[in-house]
Amino acid sequence: MLQSQIKLYYKNVTAEIIGEENGITPEQLKSLSEKTSPLIGKLNEERKAGKTPYRDLPFNKGISQKVKQLVDGLKAGCENLVVLGIGGSALGNIALQTALNPYMYNLDDAQRTGPRLFVFDNIDPAQLASFLDWVGDKLDKTIFNVISKSGRTAETASEFLIVRKLLLDKLGPAGCKEQIVATTDANEGTLRTITDDAGYRCLEVPDGVGGRFSVLSAVGLFSAAMCGIDIDSLLAGASDMDARVSSEDFYKNPAAINAALNYHFYNHGKKISVMMPYSFHLKDLADWYRQLWAESLGKAKDLADNEVHIGPTPIKALGATDQHSQVQLYREGPNDKLFTFLQVDNFDKNLTIGPVPDSAPELQYLAGAELSTLLNNEKKATEYALLADKRPCLTVVFDRVNAYTIGQFIYLYEVTTSFAGALFGINTYDQPAVELGKEATFALMGKAGYEKLAQQIQPLTEVDGDFLV
Ligand code: PA5
């Protein structure tokens, strides 16, 4: 096992720190461990039985080899890589890029280790049009990675059809084919059919792996490897975390403890879960987590079909930025939140704060300090202030941010989600509530077979002038 392990620190959720009314007591933690411990074995068994295939991704050498082969063939001629996808087919790609490449990656050739990366996970025409105007004369040096497990997702399909037409118009059928990499289901779905028919290069979304659990498959690995991210270290981090989150000892298993504490606080009035990284690199991991947590745990029914309407609401905040936006509410508003800070002990780059002019002696305390020291002290200060108001705070501590620790974090939170779903007694892996909105879109766009739904929708979507002010 490599050295740098991320850690979960949980003392600041205990009654010892924030009192019995809001914190967890030793007796409650003990009973939580008794409830959660049997689930460790259960999840390990389910994994062995092939019911959670996302857990095998870090060990699947076939996927990373295929990704690397494709990258070897494409990287030299590629100046821009464009990901077309949404939800689980985009959030992991964005999170990896923000976490592991420099802030100025796209703009500064000296900081770039691969093509510029653009991820379109929305269908705002002004946004995409602006990009297409820019990329128009560089299409032959631009690879479009369309990612969709189903292929029928309207947002991704429409972006793809716009890009395909542009490529056909400008480069012709043979040229168009060269610029597309499709990532989709191995055997079925609309994008699979299109891909097979057109002969695009392709990668697979593994069977049984839902979008939000797919970042460690070709879905996330291809754009990462194209952009110079060390995917072997990423997967090594995840596989080393696999050993920790498989431990049958509750107190040594960070996913089991993390899930159990989240479950406990949800049941004790903290229905909102705020993830607050103190690192720009980690900010989009909080977005990735938001989807993972919300789609996996927000469910109407439990496994016994009882109506439960369960699910903690995940919120993303960023330190120190949101201290000046959210912390007033977090301290003085309702005590209904569990906070999870992400803290980085060693930043790869640091800056020293300059000397203070004689006219501003009150800034003298900053002079000569490192910026990372200020950022981390602000994290401690915010946590202290929240604890003063009896708000429970967890921290995930990164020794440093690199592919190995990011791999650990991703896997830790995926398995934490599995534990949380098991504790809530719900199906963690489906998302039935997303369907109705998708179908309503089909109806509103005039898709055949959705005429009746279109009629049902009309009275609710037509604007009633009496209510327009
Ligand atoms: O996590 C999920 O399953 C979803 O967020 C999907 O990833 C998202 O809806 C996109 O689906 P698809 O990959 O089929 O286009």
CSV table of C-alpha atoms and ligand atoms in Angstrom, one decimal:
chain,number,residue,atom,x,y,z
A,1,MET,CA,0.0,0.0,0.0
A,2,LEU,CA,1.4,3.5,-0.9
A,3,GLN,CA,1.9,5.9,1.9
A,4,SER,CA,-0.6,8.7,1.7
A,5,GLN,CA,-4.0,7.6,3.1
A,6,ILE,CA,-7.0,9.8,3.4
A,7,LYS,CA,-8.5,9.8,6.8
A,8,LEU,CA,-12.0,10.5,8.3
A,9,TYR,CA,-11.9,12.5,11.5
A,10,TYR,CA,-15.1,12.2,13.6
A,11,LYS,CA,-14.4,13.5,17.1
A,12,ASN,CA,-16.3,16.7,16.4
A,13,VAL,CA,-19.6,15.0,16.0
A,14,THR,CA,-19.4,13.5,19.5
A,15,ALA,CA,-21.4,14.6,22.6
A,16,GLU,CA,-18.1,15.2,24.3
A,17,ILE,CA,-17.6,18.2,21.9
A,18,ILE,CA,-21.0,19.5,21.1
A,19,GLY,CA,-23.1,18.1,23.9
A,20,GLU,CA,-25.7,15.3,24.2
A,21,GLU,CA,-28.5,17.2,22.5
A,22,ASN,CA,-26.7,17.4,19.2
A,23,GLY,CA,-23.7,15.1,19.4
A,24,ILE,CA,-23.5,11.3,19.4
A,25,THR,CA,-22.9,9.7,22.8
A,26,PRO,CA,-20.6,6.7,23.3
A,27,GLU,CA,-23.7,4.5,23.9
A,28,GLN,CA,-25.3,5.7,20.6
A,29,LEU,CA,-22.0,5.0,18.7
A,30,LYS,CA,-21.9,1.5,20.2
A,31,SER,CA,-25.4,0.7,19.2
A,32,LEU,CA,-24.7,2.2,15.7
A,33,SER,CA,-21.7,-0.1,15.4
A,34,GLU,CA,-23.9,-3.1,16.4
A,35,LYS,CA,-26.4,-2.1,13.7
A,36,THR,CA,-23.8,-1.4,11.0
A,37,SER,CA,-21.4,-4.3,11.6
A,38,PRO,CA,-23.5,-7.0,10.1
A,39,LEU,CA,-24.0,-4.9,7.0
A,40,ILE,CA,-20.2,-5.0,6.4
A,41,GLY,CA,-20.4,-8.8,5.9
A,42,LYS,CA,-23.6,-8.4,3.9
A,43,LEU,CA,-22.1,-5.9,1.5
A,44,ASN,CA,-18.9,-8.0,1.1
A,45,GLU,CA,-21.1,-11.0,0.3
A,46,GLU,CA,-23.2,-9.0,-2.2
A,47,ARG,CA,-20.0,-7.8,-3.8
A,48,LYS,CA,-18.7,-11.4,-4.1
A,49,ALA,CA,-22.0,-12.5,-5.7
A,50,GLY,CA,-21.5,-9.8,-8.4
A,51,LYS,CA,-24.4,-7.6,-7.2
A,52,THR,CA,-22.3,-4.4,-7.0
A,53,PRO,CA,-20.0,-4.6,-10.0
A,54,TYR,CA,-18.7,-1.0,-9.5
A,55,ARG,CA,-16.6,-2.5,-6.7
A,56,ASP,CA,-14.6,-4.5,-9.1
A,57,LEU,CA,-13.7,-1.5,-11.4
A,58,PRO,CA,-10.4,-0.7,-9.6
A,59,PHE,CA,-9.1,-4.2,-10.4
A,60,ASN,CA,-10.2,-4.4,-14.0
A,61,LYS,CA,-7.0,-4.2,-15.9
A,62,GLY,CA,-8.8,-4.8,-19.2
A,63,ILE,CA,-10.6,-1.5,-19.0
A,64,SER,CA,-7.5,0.6,-18.3
A,65,GLN,CA,-5.5,-1.2,-21.0
A,66,LYS,CA,-8.2,-0.5,-23.6
A,67,VAL,CA,-8.4,3.1,-22.5
A,68,LYS,CA,-4.6,3.5,-22.7
A,69,GLN,CA,-4.4,2.0,-26.2
A,70,LEU,CA,-7.0,4.4,-27.4
A,71,VAL,CA,-5.3,7.3,-25.8
A,72,ASP,CA,-2.0,6.3,-27.3
A,73,GLY,CA,-3.5,6.3,-30.8
A,74,LEU,CA,-5.4,9.6,-30.4
A,75,LYS,CA,-3.5,11.9,-28.1
A,76,ALA,CA,-0.8,13.2,-30.5
A,77,GLY,CA,-3.3,14.6,-33.0
A,78,CYS,CA,-5.8,15.9,-30.4
A,79,GLU,CA,-5.7,19.5,-29.2
A,80,ASN,CA,-9.2,19.6,-27.8
A,81,LEU,CA,-11.2,16.9,-26.1
A,82,VAL,CA,-15.0,17.5,-25.7
A,83,VAL,CA,-17.1,15.3,-23.4
A,84,LEU,CA,-20.8,15.2,-24.2
A,85,GLY,CA,-22.7,13.7,-21.3
A,86,ILE,CA,-24.8,14.5,-18.3
A,87,GLY,CA,-25.2,13.3,-14.7
A,88,GLY,CA,-23.1,10.2,-14.1
A,89,SER,CA,-21.8,10.5,-17.6
A,90,ALA,CA,-20.1,13.9,-16.9
A,91,LEU,CA,-19.8,14.8,-13.2
A,92,GLY,CA,-16.9,12.4,-12.5
A,93,ASN,CA,-15.0,13.6,-15.6
A,94,ILE,CA,-15.3,17.2,-14.4
A,95,ALA,CA,-14.3,16.3,-10.9
A,96,LEU,CA,-11.2,14.4,-12.0
A,97,GLN,CA,-10.1,17.2,-14.2
A,98,THR,CA,-10.5,19.9,-11.5
A,99,ALA,CA,-8.9,17.7,-8.9
A,100,LEU,CA,-5.8,16.6,-10.8
A,101,ASN,CA,-4.9,19.2,-13.4
A,102,PRO,CA,-3.9,22.8,-12.8
A,103,TYR,CA,-6.4,25.6,-12.7
A,104,MET,CA,-5.0,27.2,-15.9
A,105,TYR,CA,-4.7,23.8,-17.8
A,106,ASN,CA,-6.9,24.8,-20.7
A,107,LEU,CA,-5.4,28.2,-21.2
A,108,ASP,CA,-1.7,27.8,-20.6
A,109,ASP,CA,0.1,25.4,-23.0
A,110,ALA,CA,3.0,25.1,-20.5
A,111,GLN,CA,0.7,23.6,-17.9
A,112,ARG,CA,-1.1,21.3,-20.3
A,113,THR,CA,-0.3,17.6,-20.4
A,114,GLY,CA,-2.8,16.7,-23.1
A,115,PRO,CA,-5.7,18.3,-25.1
A,116,ARG,CA,-7.8,21.1,-23.6
A,117,LEU,CA,-10.9,19.6,-22.0
A,118,PHE,CA,-14.4,20.8,-22.3
A,119,VAL,CA,-17.3,19.0,-20.7
A,120,PHE,CA,-20.8,19.9,-21.9
A,121,ASP,CA,-23.3,18.6,-19.4
A,122,ASN,CA,-26.0,21.0,-20.2
A,123,ILE,CA,-27.9,22.1,-23.3
A,124,ASP,CA,-27.8,25.8,-23.1
A,125,PRO,CA,-27.6,26.8,-26.8
A,126,ALA,CA,-25.7,30.0,-26.0
A,127,GLN,CA,-23.0,28.0,-24.3
A,128,LEU,CA,-22.6,25.3,-26.9
A,129,ALA,CA,-22.8,27.8,-29.8
A,130,SER,CA,-20.0,29.9,-28.3
A,131,PHE,CA,-17.8,26.8,-28.1
A,132,LEU,CA,-18.7,25.6,-31.6
A,133,ASP,CA,-17.9,29.1,-33.0
A,134,TRP,CA,-14.4,28.8,-31.4
A,135,VAL,CA,-13.7,25.2,-32.4
A,136,GLY,CA,-15.1,25.4,-35.9
A,137,ASP,CA,-11.8,25.6,-37.7
A,138,LYS,CA,-10.1,23.1,-35.4
A,139,LEU,CA,-12.5,20.2,-35.8
A,140,ASP,CA,-9.9,17.8,-37.2
A,141,LYS,CA,-7.8,18.3,-34.0
A,142,THR,CA,-10.8,17.8,-31.7
A,143,ILE,CA,-12.1,14.6,-30.4
A,144,PHE,CA,-15.7,14.4,-29.2
A,145,ASN,CA,-16.3,11.7,-26.5
A,146,VAL,CA,-20.1,11.1,-26.4
A,147,ILE,CA,-20.9,9.3,-23.2
A,148,SER,CA,-24.3,7.8,-22.6
A,149,LYS,CA,-25.1,4.4,-21.2
A,150,SER,CA,-28.7,4.4,-22.6
A,151,GLY,CA,-28.1,6.7,-25.6
A,152,ARG,CA,-31.6,8.0,-25.3
A,153,THR,CA,-30.9,10.8,-22.9
A,154,ALA,CA,-32.3,13.9,-24.7
A,155,GLU,CA,-29.6,16.3,-23.6
A,156,THR,CA,-26.6,14.1,-24.7
A,157,ALA,CA,-28.4,12.9,-27.8
A,158,SER,CA,-29.2,16.4,-29.0
A,159,GLU,CA,-25.6,17.7,-28.4
A,160,PHE,CA,-24.3,14.7,-30.3
A,161,LEU,CA,-26.6,15.3,-33.2
A,162,ILE,CA,-25.5,18.9,-33.5
A,163,VAL,CA,-21.9,18.0,-33.4
A,164,ARG,CA,-22.3,15.1,-35.8
A,165,LYS,CA,-23.9,17.3,-38.4
A,166,LEU,CA,-21.1,19.9,-38.0
A,167,LEU,CA,-18.5,17.2,-38.4
A,168,LEU,CA,-20.3,15.7,-41.5
A,169,ASP,CA,-20.7,19.1,-43.1
A,170,LYS,CA,-17.1,20.1,-42.5
A,171,LEU,CA,-15.1,16.9,-42.7
A,172,GLY,CA,-17.4,14.4,-44.5
A,173,PRO,CA,-18.4,10.9,-43.3
A,174,ALA,CA,-14.9,9.5,-43.1
A,175,GLY,CA,-13.6,12.6,-41.3
A,176,CYS,CA,-16.5,12.7,-38.9
A,177,LYS,CA,-15.9,9.1,-37.9
A,178,GLU,CA,-12.3,9.9,-37.0
A,179,GLN,CA,-13.3,12.6,-34.5
A,180,ILE,CA,-15.8,10.6,-32.4
A,181,VAL,CA,-15.3,8.2,-29.5
A,182,ALA,CA,-18.5,6.7,-28.1
A,183,THR,CA,-18.7,5.4,-24.5
A,184,THR,CA,-21.9,3.3,-24.1
A,185,ASP,CA,-23.4,0.0,-23.1
A,186,ALA,CA,-21.6,-3.0,-24.6
A,187,ASN,CA,-24.6,-4.6,-26.1
A,188,GLU,CA,-27.7,-2.4,-26.3
A,189,GLY,CA,-29.2,1.0,-26.5
A,190,THR,CA,-29.5,3.8,-29.0
A,191,LEU,CA,-25.9,4.9,-28.9
A,192,ARG,CA,-24.7,1.3,-29.3
A,193,THR,CA,-26.7,1.0,-32.4
A,194,ILE,CA,-25.5,4.3,-33.9
A,195,THR,CA,-21.9,3.4,-33.0
A,196,ASP,CA,-22.0,0.0,-34.5
A,197,ASP,CA,-23.7,1.3,-37.6
A,198,ALA,CA,-21.2,4.2,-38.1
A,199,GLY,CA,-18.1,2.3,-37.0
A,200,TYR,CA,-17.1,4.8,-34.3
A,201,ARG,CA,-14.2,4.1,-31.9
A,202,CYS,CA,-15.9,3.0,-28.7
A,203,LEU,CA,-15.5,2.2,-25.0
A,204,GLU,CA,-17.9,0.4,-22.7
A,205,VAL,CA,-20.0,1.3,-19.7
A,206,PRO,CA,-19.7,-1.9,-17.8
A,207,ASP,CA,-22.8,-4.0,-17.2
A,208,GLY,CA,-24.6,-3.3,-13.9
A,209,VAL,CA,-22.7,-0.1,-13.2
A,210,GLY,CA,-25.0,2.9,-12.9
A,211,GLY,CA,-23.8,6.3,-14.2
A,212,ARG,CA,-23.1,7.8,-10.7
A,213,PHE,CA,-20.9,4.8,-9.9
A,214,SER,CA,-19.1,4.7,-13.2
A,215,VAL,CA,-16.2,7.3,-12.9
A,216,LEU,CA,-13.6,4.6,-12.4
A,217,SER,CA,-14.7,2.8,-15.7
A,218,ALA,CA,-14.0,4.0,-19.2
A,219,VAL,CA,-16.6,6.7,-18.6
A,220,GLY,CA,-14.1,8.7,-16.4
A,221,LEU,CA,-10.8,7.1,-17.3
A,222,PHE,CA,-10.7,8.1,-21.0
A,223,SER,CA,-10.9,11.9,-20.6
A,224,ALA,CA,-8.6,11.7,-17.5
A,225,ALA,CA,-5.9,9.7,-19.3
A,226,MET,CA,-6.1,11.9,-22.4
A,227,CYS,CA,-5.5,14.9,-20.1
A,228,GLY,CA,-2.4,13.3,-18.6
A,229,ILE,CA,-3.9,12.0,-15.3
A,230,ASP,CA,-2.2,9.0,-13.9
A,231,ILE,CA,-5.1,6.5,-14.1
A,232,ASP,CA,-3.0,3.7,-12.7
A,233,SER,CA,-2.5,5.6,-9.4
A,234,LEU,CA,-6.2,6.6,-9.4
A,235,LEU,CA,-7.2,2.9,-9.6
A,236,ALA,CA,-4.5,2.0,-7.1
A,237,GLY,CA,-6.0,4.5,-4.6
A,238,ALA,CA,-9.4,3.0,-5.1
A,239,SER,CA,-8.2,-0.6,-4.7
A,240,ASP,CA,-6.3,0.2,-1.5
A,241,MET,CA,-9.4,1.9,-0.2
A,242,ASP,CA,-11.3,-1.3,-1.1
A,243,ALA,CA,-9.3,-3.2,1.6
A,244,ARG,CA,-10.1,-0.5,4.2
A,245,VAL,CA,-13.8,-0.4,3.4
A,246,SER,CA,-14.1,-4.2,3.4
A,247,SER,CA,-12.8,-4.5,7.0
A,248,GLU,CA,-15.2,-6.3,9.2
A,249,ASP,CA,-14.1,-4.1,12.1
A,250,PHE,CA,-16.5,-1.2,12.2
A,251,TYR,CA,-14.0,1.1,13.9
A,252,LYS,CA,-11.4,0.5,11.2
A,253,ASN,CA,-13.8,0.8,8.3
A,254,PRO,CA,-14.1,4.5,7.2
A,255,ALA,CA,-17.1,3.9,4.9
A,256,ALA,CA,-19.1,2.0,7.5
A,257,ILE,CA,-18.4,4.8,10.1
A,258,ASN,CA,-19.1,7.6,7.7
A,259,ALA,CA,-22.4,6.1,6.6
A,260,ALA,CA,-23.4,5.2,10.1
A,261,LEU,CA,-22.8,8.7,11.3
A,262,ASN,CA,-24.7,10.2,8.4
A,263,TYR,CA,-27.6,7.8,9.1
A,264,HIS,CA,-27.5,8.7,12.8
A,265,PHE,CA,-27.6,12.4,12.3
A,266,TYR,CA,-30.3,12.2,9.6
A,267,ASN,CA,-32.4,10.4,12.2
A,268,HIS,CA,-31.6,13.0,14.8
A,269,GLY,CA,-32.9,16.0,12.9
A,270,LYS,CA,-29.8,16.8,10.7
A,271,LYS,CA,-31.5,16.1,7.4
A,272,ILE,CA,-29.0,18.2,5.4
A,273,SER,CA,-25.5,17.1,4.6
A,274,VAL,CA,-23.1,19.9,3.6
A,275,MET,CA,-19.8,19.0,2.0
A,276,MET,CA,-17.3,21.8,2.2
A,277,PRO,CA,-13.9,21.4,0.6
A,278,TYR,CA,-11.1,23.8,1.6
A,279,SER,CA,-9.3,23.3,-1.7
A,280,PHE,CA,-10.2,24.5,-5.2
A,281,HIS,CA,-9.0,21.1,-6.6
A,282,LEU,CA,-11.6,19.3,-4.5
A,283,LYS,CA,-14.5,21.5,-5.3
A,284,ASP,CA,-16.1,19.5,-8.1
A,285,LEU,CA,-15.8,16.3,-6.1
A,286,ALA,CA,-18.5,17.9,-3.9
A,287,ASP,CA,-20.7,18.2,-7.0
A,288,TRP,CA,-20.0,14.6,-7.9
A,289,TYR,CA,-20.9,13.6,-4.3
A,290,ARG,CA,-24.1,15.6,-4.5
A,291,GLN,CA,-25.4,13.4,-7.3
A,292,LEU,CA,-24.1,10.2,-5.8
A,293,TRP,CA,-25.8,10.9,-2.5
A,294,ALA,CA,-29.1,12.4,-3.9
A,295,GLU,CA,-29.9,9.9,-6.6
A,296,SER,CA,-28.8,6.9,-4.5
A,297,LEU,CA,-30.5,7.8,-1.2
A,298,GLY,CA,-33.5,9.9,-2.0
A,299,LYS,CA,-36.3,7.3,-2.3
A,300,ALA,CA,-40.0,7.1,-1.8
A,301,LYS,CA,-40.1,3.4,-0.8
A,302,ASP,CA,-38.0,1.1,1.2
A,303,LEU,CA,-37.1,-2.4,0.2
A,304,ALA,CA,-40.3,-3.8,1.8
A,305,ASP,CA,-42.3,-1.4,-0.4
A,306,ASN,CA,-43.3,0.9,2.6
A,307,GLU,CA,-43.6,4.5,1.7
A,308,VAL,CA,-40.7,6.2,3.5
A,309,HIS,CA,-39.8,9.4,1.5
A,310,ILE,CA,-36.3,9.2,2.8
A,311,GLY,CA,-33.0,10.9,1.9
A,312,PRO,CA,-30.5,13.4,3.3
A,313,THR,CA,-30.2,16.6,1.2
A,314,PRO,CA,-26.6,17.0,0.0
A,315,ILE,CA,-25.4,20.6,-0.3
A,316,LYS,CA,-22.1,21.7,-1.8
A,317,ALA,CA,-20.2,24.6,-0.3
A,318,LEU,CA,-16.6,25.8,-0.8
A,319,GLY,CA,-14.2,27.1,1.8
A,320,ALA,CA,-13.2,29.9,2.2
A,321,THR,CA,-15.6,31.4,-0.4
A,322,ASP,CA,-18.8,30.3,1.2
A,323,GLN,CA,-17.8,31.5,4.6
A,324,HIS,CA,-18.9,34.9,3.2
A,325,SER,CA,-22.1,33.5,1.8
A,326,GLN,CA,-23.4,30.5,3.8
A,327,VAL,CA,-21.9,30.4,7.3
A,328,GLN,CA,-24.3,33.0,8.8
A,329,LEU,CA,-27.1,30.5,8.0
A,330,TYR,CA,-25.0,27.5,9.0
A,331,ARG,CA,-24.4,28.9,12.5
A,332,GLU,CA,-27.6,30.8,13.4
A,333,GLY,CA,-30.1,29.1,11.2
A,334,PRO,CA,-31.8,25.7,12.1
A,335,ASN,CA,-29.4,23.1,13.5
A,336,ASP,CA,-30.4,20.6,10.8
A,337,LYS,CA,-27.0,20.0,9.1
A,338,LEU,CA,-24.1,17.6,9.3
A,339,PHE,CA,-21.0,19.2,7.9
A,340,THR,CA,-18.2,17.3,6.1
A,341,PHE,CA,-15.1,19.4,5.5
A,342,LEU,CA,-12.4,18.3,3.0
A,343,GLN,CA,-9.0,19.4,4.2
A,344,VAL,CA,-5.6,19.3,2.5
A,345,ASP,CA,-2.5,19.3,4.7
A,346,ASN,CA,0.1,19.8,2.0
A,347,PHE,CA,-0.6,21.9,-1.1
A,348,ASP,CA,1.5,21.2,-4.2
A,349,LYS,CA,2.0,24.9,-4.8
A,350,ASN,CA,2.2,27.6,-2.1
A,351,LEU,CA,2.4,31.3,-2.0
A,352,THR,CA,3.9,33.6,0.7
A,353,ILE,CA,1.9,36.7,1.6
A,354,GLY,CA,3.8,39.9,0.8
A,355,PRO,CA,5.0,42.6,3.2
A,356,VAL,CA,2.5,45.1,4.5
A,357,PRO,CA,2.7,48.9,3.7
A,358,ASP,CA,3.2,51.2,6.7
A,359,SER,CA,-0.2,52.6,6.2
A,360,ALA,CA,-1.9,49.3,7.1
A,361,PRO,CA,-0.3,47.9,10.3
A,362,GLU,CA,-3.6,46.0,11.0
A,363,LEU,CA,-2.7,43.6,8.2
A,364,GLN,CA,0.7,42.8,9.7
A,365,TYR,CA,-0.5,39.4,11.0
A,366,LEU,CA,-0.7,38.2,7.4
A,367,ALA,CA,2.8,39.3,6.2
A,368,GLY,CA,5.1,36.4,5.5
A,369,ALA,CA,2.5,33.7,6.2
A,370,GLU,CA,1.8,31.0,3.6
A,371,LEU,CA,-1.6,31.1,1.8
A,372,SER,CA,-2.2,27.5,2.6
A,373,THR,CA,-1.7,28.2,6.3
A,374,LEU,CA,-4.4,30.9,6.0
A,375,LEU,CA,-6.8,28.6,4.2
A,376,ASN,CA,-6.4,25.8,6.6
A,377,ASN,CA,-6.7,28.1,9.6
A,378,GLU,CA,-9.9,29.4,8.1
A,379,LYS,CA,-11.2,25.8,8.0
A,380,LYS,CA,-10.3,25.4,11.6
A,381,ALA,CA,-11.8,28.7,12.5
A,382,THR,CA,-15.1,27.9,10.7
A,383,GLU,CA,-15.3,24.5,12.3
A,384,TYR,CA,-14.6,26.1,15.7
A,385,ALA,CA,-17.4,28.6,15.1
A,386,LEU,CA,-19.8,25.8,14.0
A,387,LEU,CA,-18.9,23.7,17.0
A,388,ALA,CA,-19.5,26.8,19.3
A,389,ASP,CA,-23.1,26.5,18.0
A,390,LYS,CA,-23.2,22.8,18.5
A,391,ARG,CA,-23.2,21.8,14.8
A,392,PRO,CA,-21.6,18.3,14.1
A,393,CYS,CA,-18.5,18.4,11.9
A,394,LEU,CA,-16.7,15.6,10.1
A,395,THR,CA,-13.5,16.1,8.2
A,396,VAL,CA,-11.9,14.0,5.4
A,397,VAL,CA,-8.2,14.8,5.6
A,398,PHE,CA,-6.0,14.6,2.5
A,399,ASP,CA,-2.2,14.5,3.2
A,400,ARG,CA,-2.0,15.9,-0.4
A,401,VAL,CA,-4.2,15.8,-3.5
A,402,ASN,CA,-3.0,13.4,-6.2
A,403,ALA,CA,-4.4,10.6,-8.3
A,404,TYR,CA,-3.8,8.1,-5.5
A,405,THR,CA,-5.7,10.0,-2.8
A,406,ILE,CA,-8.5,11.0,-5.2
A,407,GLY,CA,-9.0,7.4,-6.1
A,408,GLN,CA,-9.3,6.6,-2.4
A,409,PHE,CA,-11.9,9.4,-1.9
A,410,ILE,CA,-14.1,8.3,-4.9
A,411,TYR,CA,-14.1,4.7,-3.7
A,412,LEU,CA,-14.7,5.7,-0.1
A,413,TYR,CA,-17.8,7.7,-1.0
A,414,GLU,CA,-19.1,5.1,-3.4
A,415,VAL,CA,-19.0,2.5,-0.7
A,416,THR,CA,-20.2,4.9,2.0
A,417,THR,CA,-23.3,5.4,-0.2
A,418,SER,CA,-23.8,1.6,-0.4
A,419,PHE,CA,-23.6,1.4,3.4
A,420,ALA,CA,-26.0,4.4,3.9
A,421,GLY,CA,-28.5,2.8,1.4
A,422,ALA,CA,-28.3,-0.5,3.4
A,423,LEU,CA,-28.9,1.4,6.7
A,424,PHE,CA,-31.9,3.3,5.2
A,425,GLY,CA,-33.1,0.0,3.8
A,426,ILE,CA,-33.7,1.3,0.3
A,427,ASN,CA,-32.5,0.4,-3.2
A,428,THR,CA,-29.3,2.5,-3.6
A,429,TYR,CA,-28.8,1.8,-7.3
A,430,ASP,CA,-32.1,2.8,-9.0
A,431,GLN,CA,-33.5,6.3,-9.8
A,432,PRO,CA,-37.1,5.8,-10.7
A,433,ALA,CA,-38.1,9.4,-10.0
A,434,VAL,CA,-35.8,10.7,-12.8
A,435,GLU,CA,-38.0,9.0,-15.4
A,436,LEU,CA,-41.1,11.1,-15.3
A,437,GLY,CA,-39.3,14.3,-16.2
A,438,LYS,CA,-37.5,12.5,-19.0
A,439,GLU,CA,-40.8,11.2,-20.4
A,440,ALA,CA,-42.5,14.6,-20.1
A,441,THR,CA,-39.6,16.0,-22.1
A,442,PHE,CA,-40.3,13.4,-24.8
A,443,ALA,CA,-43.9,14.4,-24.8
A,444,LEU,CA,-43.3,18.1,-25.0
A,445,MET,CA,-40.8,17.5,-27.9
A,446,GLY,CA,-43.4,15.5,-29.8
A,447,LYS,CA,-41.9,12.0,-29.5
A,448,ALA,CA,-44.2,9.4,-30.9
A,449,GLY,CA,-46.0,7.3,-28.3
A,450,TYR,CA,-46.1,10.2,-25.7
A,451,GLU,CA,-49.2,11.9,-27.1
A,452,LYS,CA,-51.4,11.1,-24.1
A,453,LEU,CA,-48.8,12.4,-21.6
A,454,ALA,CA,-48.5,15.6,-23.7
A,455,GLN,CA,-52.2,16.2,-23.2
A,456,GLN,CA,-51.9,15.6,-19.4
A,457,ILE,CA,-49.1,18.0,-19.2
A,458,GLN,CA,-50.7,20.8,-21.1
A,459,PRO,CA,-53.0,22.3,-18.3
A,460,LEU,CA,-50.0,22.3,-15.9
A,461,THR,CA,-47.5,23.9,-18.2
A,462,GLU,CA,-49.6,26.4,-20.2
A,463,VAL,CA,-49.3,29.9,-18.6
A,464,ASP,CA,-52.5,31.1,-17.0
A,465,GLY,CA,-52.5,34.9,-17.4
A,466,ASP,CA,-54.5,35.4,-14.2
A,467,PHE,CA,-51.5,34.4,-12.2
A,468,LEU,CA,-48.9,36.4,-14.1
A,469,VAL,CA,-47.9,39.7,-12.4
B,1,PA5,O1,-26.4,8.1,-12.5
B,1,PA5,C1,-27.2,8.0,-13.4
B,1,PA5,O2,-27.6,6.8,-13.6
B,1,PA5,C2,-27.7,9.1,-14.2
B,1,PA5,O3,-27.2,10.3,-13.7
B,1,PA5,C3,-27.2,9.0,-15.6
B,1,PA5,O4,-25.8,8.9,-15.6
B,1,PA5,C4,-27.7,10.1,-16.5
B,1,PA5,O5,-29.1,10.2,-16.5
B,1,PA5,C5,-27.2,10.0,-17.9
B,1,PA5,O6,-27.7,8.7,-18.5
B,1,PA5,P1,-27.0,8.1,-19.7
B,1,PA5,O7,-25.6,7.8,-19.5
B,1,PA5,O8,-27.9,6.9,-20.0
B,1,PA5,O9,-27.1,9.2,-20.8
